[in-house]
Coordinates of C-alpha atoms in Angstrom, one line a residue:
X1 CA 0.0 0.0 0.0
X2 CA 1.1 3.1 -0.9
X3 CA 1.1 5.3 2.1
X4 CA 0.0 9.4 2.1
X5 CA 0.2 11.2 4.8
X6 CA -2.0 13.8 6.6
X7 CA -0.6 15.5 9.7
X8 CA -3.6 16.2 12.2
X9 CA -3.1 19.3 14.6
X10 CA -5.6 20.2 16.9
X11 CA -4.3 23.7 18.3
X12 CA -6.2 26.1 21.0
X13 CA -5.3 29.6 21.4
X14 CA -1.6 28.6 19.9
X15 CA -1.1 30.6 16.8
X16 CA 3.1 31.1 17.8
X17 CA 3.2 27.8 18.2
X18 CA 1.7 26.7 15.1
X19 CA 4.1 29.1 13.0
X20 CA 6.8 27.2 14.5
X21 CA 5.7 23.7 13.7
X22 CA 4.4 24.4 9.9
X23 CA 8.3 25.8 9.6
X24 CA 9.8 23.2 10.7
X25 CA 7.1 21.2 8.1
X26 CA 8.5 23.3 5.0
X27 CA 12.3 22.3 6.1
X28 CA 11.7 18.3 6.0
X29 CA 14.0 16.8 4.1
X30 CA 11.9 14.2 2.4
X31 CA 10.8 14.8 -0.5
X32 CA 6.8 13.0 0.2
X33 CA 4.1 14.5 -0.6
X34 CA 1.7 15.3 2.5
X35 CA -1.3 17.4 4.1
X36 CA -1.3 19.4 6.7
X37 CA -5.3 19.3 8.5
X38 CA -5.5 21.8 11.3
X39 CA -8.0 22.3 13.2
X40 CA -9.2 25.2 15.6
X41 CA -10.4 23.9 18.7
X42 CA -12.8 27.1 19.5
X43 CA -9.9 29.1 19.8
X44 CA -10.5 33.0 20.9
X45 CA -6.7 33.7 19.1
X46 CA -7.3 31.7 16.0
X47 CA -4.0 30.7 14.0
X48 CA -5.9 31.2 10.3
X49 CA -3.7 33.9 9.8
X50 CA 0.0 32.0 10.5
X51 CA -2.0 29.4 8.5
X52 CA -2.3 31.7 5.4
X53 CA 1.1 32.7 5.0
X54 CA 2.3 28.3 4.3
X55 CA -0.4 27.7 1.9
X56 CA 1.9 28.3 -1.2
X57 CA 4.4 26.2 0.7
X58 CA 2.6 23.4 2.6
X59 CA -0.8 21.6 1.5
X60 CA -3.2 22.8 4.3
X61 CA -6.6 22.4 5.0
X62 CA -8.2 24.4 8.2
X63 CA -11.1 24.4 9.7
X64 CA -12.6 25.9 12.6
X65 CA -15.1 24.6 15.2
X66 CA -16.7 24.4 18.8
X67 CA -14.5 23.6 21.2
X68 CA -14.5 19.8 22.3
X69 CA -10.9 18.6 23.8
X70 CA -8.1 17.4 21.6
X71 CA -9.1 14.0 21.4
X72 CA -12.4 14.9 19.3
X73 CA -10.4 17.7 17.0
X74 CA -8.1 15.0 16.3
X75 CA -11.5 13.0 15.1
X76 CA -12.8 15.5 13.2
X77 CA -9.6 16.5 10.8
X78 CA -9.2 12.6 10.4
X79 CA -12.2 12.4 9.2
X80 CA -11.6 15.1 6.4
X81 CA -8.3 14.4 6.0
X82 CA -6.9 12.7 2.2
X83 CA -4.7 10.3 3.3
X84 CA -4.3 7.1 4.0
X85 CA -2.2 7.2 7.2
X86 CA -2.5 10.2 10.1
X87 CA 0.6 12.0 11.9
X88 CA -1.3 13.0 15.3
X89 CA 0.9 16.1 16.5
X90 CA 0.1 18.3 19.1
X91 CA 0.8 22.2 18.4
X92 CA 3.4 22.5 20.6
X93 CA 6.4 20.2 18.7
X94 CA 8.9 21.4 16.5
X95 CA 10.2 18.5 13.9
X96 CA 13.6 17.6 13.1
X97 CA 14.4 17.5 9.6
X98 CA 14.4 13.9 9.2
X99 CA 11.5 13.5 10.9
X100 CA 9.5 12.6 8.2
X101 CA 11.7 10.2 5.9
X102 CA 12.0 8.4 9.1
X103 CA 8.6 7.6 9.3
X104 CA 8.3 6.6 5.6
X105 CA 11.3 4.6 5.7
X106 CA 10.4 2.7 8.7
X107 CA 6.8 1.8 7.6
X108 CA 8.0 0.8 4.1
X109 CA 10.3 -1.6 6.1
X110 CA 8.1 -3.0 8.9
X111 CA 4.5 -1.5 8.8
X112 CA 2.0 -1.3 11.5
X113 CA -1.4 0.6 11.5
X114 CA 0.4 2.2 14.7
X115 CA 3.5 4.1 15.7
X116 CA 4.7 6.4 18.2
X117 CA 8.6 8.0 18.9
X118 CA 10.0 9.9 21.5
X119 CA 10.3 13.6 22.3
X120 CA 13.1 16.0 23.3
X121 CA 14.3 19.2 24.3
X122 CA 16.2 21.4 21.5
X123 CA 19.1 23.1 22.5
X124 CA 17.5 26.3 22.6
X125 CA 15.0 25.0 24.9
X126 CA 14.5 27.3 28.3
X127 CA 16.3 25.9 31.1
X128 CA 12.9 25.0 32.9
X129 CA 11.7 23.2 29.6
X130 CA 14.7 21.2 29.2
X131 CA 13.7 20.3 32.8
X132 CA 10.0 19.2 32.3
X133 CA 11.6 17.1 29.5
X134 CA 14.0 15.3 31.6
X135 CA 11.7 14.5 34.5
X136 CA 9.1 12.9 31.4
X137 CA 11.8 11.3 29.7
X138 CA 14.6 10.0 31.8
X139 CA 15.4 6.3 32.7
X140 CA 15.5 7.3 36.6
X141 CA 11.8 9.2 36.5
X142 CA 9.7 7.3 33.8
X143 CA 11.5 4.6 33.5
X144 CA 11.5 5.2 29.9
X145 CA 8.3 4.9 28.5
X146 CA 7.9 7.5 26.5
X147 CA 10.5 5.7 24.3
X148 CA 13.6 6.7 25.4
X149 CA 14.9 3.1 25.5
X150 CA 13.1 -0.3 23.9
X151 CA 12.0 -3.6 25.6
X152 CA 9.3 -1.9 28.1
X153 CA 6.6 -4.0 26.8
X154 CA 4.4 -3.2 24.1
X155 CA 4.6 0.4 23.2
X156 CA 2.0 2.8 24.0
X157 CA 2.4 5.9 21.9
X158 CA 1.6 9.1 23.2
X159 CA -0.9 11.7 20.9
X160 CA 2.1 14.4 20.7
X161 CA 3.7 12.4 18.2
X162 CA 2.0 9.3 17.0
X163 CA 0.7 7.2 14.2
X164 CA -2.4 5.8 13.0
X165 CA -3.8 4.3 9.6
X166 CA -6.7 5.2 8.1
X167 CA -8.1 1.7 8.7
X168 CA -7.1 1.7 12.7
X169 CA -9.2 4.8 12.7
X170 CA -12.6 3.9 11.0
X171 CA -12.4 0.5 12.6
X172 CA -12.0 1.7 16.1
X173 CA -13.5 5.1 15.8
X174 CA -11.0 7.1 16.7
X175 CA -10.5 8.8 20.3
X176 CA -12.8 8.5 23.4
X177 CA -14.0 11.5 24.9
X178 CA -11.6 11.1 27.9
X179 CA -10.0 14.5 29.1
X180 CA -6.7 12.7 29.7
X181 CA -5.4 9.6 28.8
X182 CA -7.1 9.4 25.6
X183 CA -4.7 8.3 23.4
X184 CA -3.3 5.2 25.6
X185 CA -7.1 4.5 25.5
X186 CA -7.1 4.4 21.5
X187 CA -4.0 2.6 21.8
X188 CA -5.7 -0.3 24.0
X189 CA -8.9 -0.4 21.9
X190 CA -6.2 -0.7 18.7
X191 CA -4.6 -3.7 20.2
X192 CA -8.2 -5.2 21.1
X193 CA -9.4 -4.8 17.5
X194 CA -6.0 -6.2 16.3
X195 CA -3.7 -3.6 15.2
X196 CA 0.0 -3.6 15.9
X197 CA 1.8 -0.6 17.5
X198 CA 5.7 0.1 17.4
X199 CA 7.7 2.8 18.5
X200 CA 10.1 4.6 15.9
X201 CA 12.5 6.1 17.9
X202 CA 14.3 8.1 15.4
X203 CA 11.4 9.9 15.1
X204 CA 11.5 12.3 17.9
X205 CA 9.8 15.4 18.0
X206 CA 11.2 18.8 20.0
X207 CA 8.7 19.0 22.3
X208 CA 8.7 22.5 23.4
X209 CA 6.5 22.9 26.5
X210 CA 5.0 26.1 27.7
X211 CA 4.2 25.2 31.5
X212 CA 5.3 26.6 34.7
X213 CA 6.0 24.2 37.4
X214 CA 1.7 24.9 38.7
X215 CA 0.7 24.0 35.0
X216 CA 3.0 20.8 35.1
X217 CA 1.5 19.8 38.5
X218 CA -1.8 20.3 37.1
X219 CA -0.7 18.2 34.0
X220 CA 0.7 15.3 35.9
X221 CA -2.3 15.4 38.2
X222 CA -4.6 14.7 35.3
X223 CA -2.5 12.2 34.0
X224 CA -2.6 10.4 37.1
X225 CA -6.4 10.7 37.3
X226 CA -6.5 8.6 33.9
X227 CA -4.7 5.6 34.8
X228 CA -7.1 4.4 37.6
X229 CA -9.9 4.7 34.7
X230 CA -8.1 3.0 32.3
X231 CA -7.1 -0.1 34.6
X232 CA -10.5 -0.3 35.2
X233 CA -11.5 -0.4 31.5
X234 CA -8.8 -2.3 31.0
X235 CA -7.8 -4.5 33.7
X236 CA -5.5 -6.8 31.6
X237 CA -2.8 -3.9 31.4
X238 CA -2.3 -3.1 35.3
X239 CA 1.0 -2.9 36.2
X240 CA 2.4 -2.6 39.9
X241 CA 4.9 0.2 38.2
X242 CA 1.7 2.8 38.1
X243 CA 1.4 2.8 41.7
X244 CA 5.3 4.2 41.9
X245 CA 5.0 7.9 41.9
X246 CA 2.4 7.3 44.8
X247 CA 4.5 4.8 46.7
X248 CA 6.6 8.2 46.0
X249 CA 5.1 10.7 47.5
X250 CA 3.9 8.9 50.7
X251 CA 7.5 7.7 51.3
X252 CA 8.6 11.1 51.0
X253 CA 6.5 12.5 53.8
X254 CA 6.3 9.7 55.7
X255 CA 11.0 10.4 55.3
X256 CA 9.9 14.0 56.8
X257 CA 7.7 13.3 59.4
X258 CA 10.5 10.5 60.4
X259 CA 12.9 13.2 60.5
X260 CA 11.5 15.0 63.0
X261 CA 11.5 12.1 65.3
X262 CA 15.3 11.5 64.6
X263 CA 15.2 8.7 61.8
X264 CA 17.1 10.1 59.2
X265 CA 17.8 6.4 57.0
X266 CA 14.6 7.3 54.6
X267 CA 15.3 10.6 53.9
X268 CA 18.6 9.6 53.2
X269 CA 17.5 7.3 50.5
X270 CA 15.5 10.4 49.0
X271 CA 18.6 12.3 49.2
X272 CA 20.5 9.7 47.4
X273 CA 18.2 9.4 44.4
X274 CA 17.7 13.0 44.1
X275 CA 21.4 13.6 43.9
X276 CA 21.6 11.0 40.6
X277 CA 18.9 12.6 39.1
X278 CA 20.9 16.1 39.6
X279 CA 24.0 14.9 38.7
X280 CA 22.6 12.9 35.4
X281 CA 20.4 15.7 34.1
X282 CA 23.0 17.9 34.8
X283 CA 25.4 15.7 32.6
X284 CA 22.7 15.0 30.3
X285 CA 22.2 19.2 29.7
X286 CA 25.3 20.3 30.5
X287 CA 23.8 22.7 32.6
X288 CA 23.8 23.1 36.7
X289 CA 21.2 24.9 36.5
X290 CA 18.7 22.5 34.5
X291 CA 20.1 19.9 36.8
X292 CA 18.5 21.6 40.0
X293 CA 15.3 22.4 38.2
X294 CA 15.4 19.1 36.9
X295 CA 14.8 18.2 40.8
X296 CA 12.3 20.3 41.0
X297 CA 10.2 18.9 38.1
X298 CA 10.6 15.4 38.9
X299 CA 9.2 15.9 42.2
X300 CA 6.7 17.8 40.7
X301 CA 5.6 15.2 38.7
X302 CA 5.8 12.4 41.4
X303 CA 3.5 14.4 43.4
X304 CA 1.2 15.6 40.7
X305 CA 1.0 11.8 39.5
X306 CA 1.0 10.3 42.4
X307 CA -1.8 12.6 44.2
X308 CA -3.8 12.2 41.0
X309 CA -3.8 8.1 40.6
X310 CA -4.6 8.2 44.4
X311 CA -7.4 10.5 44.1
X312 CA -8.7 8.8 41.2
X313 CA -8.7 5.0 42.8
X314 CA -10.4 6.1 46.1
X315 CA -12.4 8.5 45.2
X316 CA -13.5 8.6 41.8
X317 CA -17.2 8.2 40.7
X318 CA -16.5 6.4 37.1
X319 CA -16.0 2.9 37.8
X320 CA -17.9 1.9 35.0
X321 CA -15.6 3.9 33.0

């Protein structure tokens, strides 16, 4: 099967953002043909004029409409879209050069009607950035699933940069209305229908975050909120890994409250592990300062995660969901 792609953005009150991406679109080395299918998510700062100045240079379709969540504005332009296969990106990435040949060369080679790759932090990222994308990517923090190594198990792409045929689609009907976690959702109803997933990890994305540590939090906190749900919708993929950043975060106080009582052995084992991810992301950026703030972030998403998968398993009203 010849394979054309369409490149699905859902974007919300981003229009910088957008510029940026559809540049780094124009600069791909590969020489495929593709679409570009954007679509306004009820925006109040629409991105139809950033849009307008790449339509000589990019084949672009927009469209505008209500707002509804990225999961169903990444329905909608599939279901306009002209190709065959869909890029799912979210507004905020920036594409390497290669990015696309990647893909292409990789489906030719060994295809699957799903794929996900990695994402990163440019050099010119802002320390804090660079931060946020250590404390999601790093072996000592996520363990890697976001793809920063292989052999985690079946690969769960993630809807900032991920795959999906035309046939996956239709078949499964695209994503659930879930707030968060949608996309390892449509991943799990993918596998249940059939379709194969892989991760491509050449085919990062620069994955340029605009949160402050409170908007991380938040971010984490809903991400944790979705992985109760899910376990429950899909109980065949529980893992005793999930319950980690919670296991986290209670150890930690409980190290503090210790402390106060003269038992210093847990917090030293805190202090120990938040040292290596200093001194790694501090390697790993060459910066000091990204290593501190690199602290910072982790615990931030620890907590945020943690808080949120706790919340969610006692206390949550959806467990039909």
């Amino acid at each position: 099967m010849k394979l054309n792609f369409s490149i699905i953005i859902p974007v919300y009150n981003r229009p910088q953002e957008i510029e940026e991406l559809l540049y780094s679109l124009i600069r791909q080395e590969a020489t495929l043909n593709f679409e570009v299918v954007i679509v306004e998510d009820g925006s109040s700062e629409t991105c139809q004029h950033i849009v307008e100045k790449y339509k000589s240079k990019l084949s672009l379709q927009y469209f505008f409409k209500e707002n509804s969540g990225p999961g169903a504005s990444r329905n909608y332009g599939m279901e306009r879209a002209k190709g065959n296969y869909f890029i799912i990106l979210d507004s905020d990435v920036i594409l390497p050069e290669h990015y696309m040949s990647v893909v292409s060369s990789q489906l030719e080679e060994k295809f699957t009607d799903g794929f996900g790759g990695p994402d990163a932090a440019h050099k010119d990222f802002t320390p804090l950035q660079k931060a946020i994308n250590y404390a999601m990517t790093s072996l000592l923090t996520t363990g890697g699933i976001r793809g920063k190594k292989k052999g985690v198990g079946k690969f769960q792409p993630r809807s900032f940069n991920m795959g999906i045929s035309k046939t996956a689609f239709q078949r499964t009907n695209g994503f659930s209305d879930m707030r968060a976690g949608e996309d390892i959702d449509f991943t799990f109803r993918m596998w249940e229908a059939g379709f194969e997933t892989q991760l491509i990890a050449k085919a990062f994305v620069y994955h340029k975050r605009r949160n402050t540590i409170g908007s991380f939090f938040k971010q984490t906190f809903a991400f944790g909120t979705a992985r109760p749900i899910l376990n429950r919708k899909y109980p065949e993929t529980r893992k005793l890994t999930y319950w980690f950043p919670s296991l986290f975060a209670l150890g930690f106080d409980l190290s503090i409250l210790l402390l106060f009582f003269g038992h210093w052995y847990l917090i030293a084992f805190f202090a120990v592990y938040l040292t290596a991810i200093f001194a790694d992301a501090t390697v790993e950026n060459k910066s000091i300062r990204v290593g501190f703030l690199s602290v910072v972030t982790s615990l931030t998403q620890f907590f945020g995660y943690g808080l949120g998968f706790l919340e969610s398993l006692l206390f949550s009203k959806t467990k039909g969901v």
